Amino acid sequence: MGLRRGQLRVIEAAAAGAFAILLLATASRLAYPRTAYVGYSDHASEAATILKALAGRNVLCRAVYGPDGSVTGDSLRAAVEGFLPPERGYRISVNRLDSGKVVEIYVFESGNFALEKASSSYVILSGCNGVFEPRMVVLSVSGSG
């Protein structure tokens, strides 16, 4: 009987270890935002590069979710403008899903943005700081080629 109890303790310890690893893996997925990148043509590669850089530096997460969960537009605009030359116009919008509909919760358009010359890219963030609330950030860039 002593041998069986020892074997059960080893199995119990292995099961507890597997459970702990599973718990840590799940918690890390919630703590760090997951990001999907998509880019198309023209200025879209420039927009995708900007979004990827901002997401990688966690700037996008902090600006899109803000300290109270709302978009901090000033920091979002400043971050984007830090990457773009002055002759480029841009439009940035943040959207979320509300009752099955996509709702635009923030939008800013620079003065020299030209929709007819624009290309877009977007990032989908799953959440920030352990809160699951997917939001889509769309960056459209226009300007002389």
Tab-separated table of C-alpha atoms in Angstrom:
chain	number	residue	atom	x	y	z
A	1	MET	CA	0.000	0.000	0.000
A	2	GLY	CA	2.841	2.435	0.686
A	3	LEU	CA	4.014	2.078	-2.894
A	4	ARG	CA	0.592	2.908	-4.302
A	5	ARG	CA	0.280	6.039	-2.198
A	6	GLY	CA	3.675	7.194	-3.443
A	7	GLN	CA	2.634	6.609	-7.034
A	8	LEU	CA	-0.597	8.526	-6.485
A	9	ARG	CA	1.360	11.440	-5.008
A	10	VAL	CA	3.563	11.572	-8.126
A	11	ILE	CA	0.503	11.501	-10.391
A	12	GLU	CA	-1.179	14.155	-8.238
A	13	ALA	CA	1.922	16.388	-8.427
A	14	ALA	CA	2.121	15.952	-12.215
A	15	ALA	CA	-1.571	16.829	-12.603
A	16	ALA	CA	-1.152	19.906	-10.398
A	17	GLY	CA	1.872	20.985	-12.467
A	18	ALA	CA	-0.037	20.561	-15.743
A	19	PHE	CA	-2.944	22.553	-14.307
A	20	ALA	CA	-0.584	25.345	-13.197
A	21	ILE	CA	0.988	25.542	-16.670
A	22	LEU	CA	-2.456	25.650	-18.300
A	23	LEU	CA	-3.531	28.406	-15.899
A	24	LEU	CA	-0.412	30.488	-16.643
A	25	ALA	CA	-0.845	30.063	-20.399
A	26	THR	CA	-4.467	31.207	-20.199
A	27	ALA	CA	-3.610	34.174	-17.971
A	28	SER	CA	-0.811	35.324	-20.281
A	29	ARG	CA	-3.191	35.322	-23.272
A	30	LEU	CA	-5.516	37.667	-21.384
A	31	ALA	CA	-2.736	39.897	-20.062
A	32	TYR	CA	-1.128	40.625	-23.444
A	33	PRO	CA	-3.196	41.896	-26.373
A	34	ARG	CA	-3.276	39.755	-29.488
A	35	THR	CA	-2.961	41.641	-32.713
A	36	ALA	CA	-3.893	40.826	-36.315
A	37	TYR	CA	-2.357	42.883	-39.131
A	38	VAL	CA	-3.728	43.378	-42.621
A	39	GLY	CA	-2.431	45.748	-45.285
A	40	TYR	CA	-3.337	46.367	-48.917
A	41	SER	CA	-1.806	48.722	-51.489
A	42	ASP	CA	-0.176	52.121	-52.003
A	43	HIS	CA	0.041	53.894	-48.662
A	44	ALA	CA	-1.427	50.864	-46.902
A	45	SER	CA	1.999	49.326	-46.356
A	46	GLU	CA	3.069	52.582	-44.697
A	47	ALA	CA	-0.074	52.513	-42.524
A	48	ALA	CA	0.507	48.843	-41.645
A	49	THR	CA	4.113	49.567	-40.666
A	50	ILE	CA	2.996	52.418	-38.398
A	51	LEU	CA	0.297	50.313	-36.744
A	52	LYS	CA	2.688	47.401	-36.262
A	53	ALA	CA	5.322	49.667	-34.676
A	54	LEU	CA	2.781	51.294	-32.358
A	55	ALA	CA	1.329	47.934	-31.329
A	56	GLY	CA	4.805	46.496	-30.724
A	57	ARG	CA	5.709	49.371	-28.408
A	58	ASN	CA	2.378	49.000	-26.547
A	59	VAL	CA	1.565	52.617	-27.499
A	60	LEU	CA	-1.521	51.518	-29.425
A	61	CYS	CA	-2.911	49.556	-26.484
A	62	ARG	CA	-2.465	52.461	-24.058
A	63	ALA	CA	-3.984	54.998	-26.478
A	64	VAL	CA	-6.907	52.863	-27.663
A	65	TYR	CA	-7.976	51.678	-24.205
A	66	GLY	CA	-6.754	54.646	-22.132
A	67	PRO	CA	-6.606	54.622	-18.343
A	68	ASP	CA	-10.397	54.455	-18.005
A	69	GLY	CA	-11.132	52.352	-21.101
A	70	SER	CA	-11.792	55.283	-23.430
A	71	VAL	CA	-9.643	56.344	-26.383
A	72	THR	CA	-6.996	58.968	-25.606
A	73	GLY	CA	-7.087	60.777	-28.922
A	74	ASP	CA	-4.244	63.221	-28.298
A	75	SER	CA	-1.696	60.485	-27.646
A	76	LEU	CA	-2.996	58.426	-30.573
A	77	ARG	CA	-2.660	61.377	-32.975
A	78	ALA	CA	0.782	62.311	-31.657
A	79	ALA	CA	2.008	58.741	-32.063
A	80	VAL	CA	0.790	58.517	-35.675
A	81	GLU	CA	2.120	61.964	-36.583
A	82	GLY	CA	5.534	60.944	-35.249
A	83	PHE	CA	5.798	58.418	-38.095
A	84	LEU	CA	4.302	60.369	-41.000
A	85	PRO	CA	5.967	63.101	-43.061
A	86	PRO	CA	4.048	66.421	-43.026
A	87	GLU	CA	2.819	66.064	-46.635
A	88	ARG	CA	0.908	62.873	-45.785
A	89	GLY	CA	-2.667	63.177	-44.645
A	90	TYR	CA	-4.284	60.549	-42.441
A	91	ARG	CA	-7.516	59.414	-40.882
A	92	ILE	CA	-7.557	57.186	-37.838
A	93	SER	CA	-10.626	55.551	-36.376
A	94	VAL	CA	-11.263	53.175	-33.488
A	95	ASN	CA	-14.226	50.814	-33.677
A	96	ARG	CA	-15.773	48.293	-31.326
A	97	LEU	CA	-18.521	45.726	-31.551
A	98	ASP	CA	-21.730	46.704	-29.761
A	99	SER	CA	-24.798	44.449	-29.903
A	100	GLY	CA	-23.584	42.848	-33.134
A	101	LYS	CA	-22.870	46.185	-34.860
A	102	VAL	CA	-19.546	47.894	-35.512
A	103	VAL	CA	-19.591	51.261	-33.765
A	104	GLU	CA	-17.037	53.984	-34.451
A	105	ILE	CA	-16.018	55.311	-31.030
A	106	TYR	CA	-13.232	57.663	-32.141
A	107	VAL	CA	-12.242	59.311	-35.412
A	108	PHE	CA	-9.699	61.965	-36.354
A	109	GLU	CA	-8.881	63.256	-39.821
A	110	SER	CA	-5.893	65.507	-40.524
A	111	GLY	CA	-6.483	68.667	-42.542
A	112	ASN	CA	-4.653	67.409	-45.635
A	113	PHE	CA	-6.320	63.976	-45.776
A	114	ALA	CA	-7.702	63.136	-49.245
A	115	LEU	CA	-10.032	60.139	-49.266
A	116	GLU	CA	-9.705	59.615	-53.034
A	117	LYS	CA	-5.911	59.175	-52.678
A	118	ALA	CA	-5.988	57.097	-49.496
A	119	SER	CA	-5.192	53.505	-48.698
A	120	SER	CA	-5.908	51.836	-45.393
A	121	SER	CA	-4.669	49.201	-43.032
A	122	TYR	CA	-6.111	47.989	-39.766
A	123	VAL	CA	-5.213	46.256	-36.531
A	124	ILE	CA	-7.564	44.273	-34.339
A	125	LEU	CA	-6.686	44.358	-30.648
A	126	SER	CA	-8.290	41.780	-28.382
A	127	GLY	CA	-8.001	43.916	-25.277
A	128	CYS	CA	-5.558	45.507	-22.894
A	129	ASN	CA	-4.466	45.021	-19.273
A	130	GLY	CA	-6.293	41.719	-18.927
A	131	VAL	CA	-9.642	43.046	-20.174
A	132	PHE	CA	-11.123	41.339	-23.230
A	133	GLU	CA	-12.751	44.012	-25.401
A	134	PRO	CA	-11.878	43.716	-29.093
A	135	ARG	CA	-11.333	46.983	-30.937
A	136	MET	CA	-10.321	47.665	-34.522
A	137	VAL	CA	-7.995	50.561	-35.325
A	138	VAL	CA	-8.118	51.717	-38.957
A	139	LEU	CA	-5.372	53.993	-40.292
A	140	SER	CA	-5.836	55.530	-43.742
A	141	VAL	CA	-2.910	57.419	-45.261
A	142	SER	CA	-3.032	59.759	-48.257
A	143	GLY	CA	-0.684	62.206	-49.881
A	144	SER	CA	1.686	62.700	-52.765
A	145	GLY	CA	3.261	59.447	-53.813
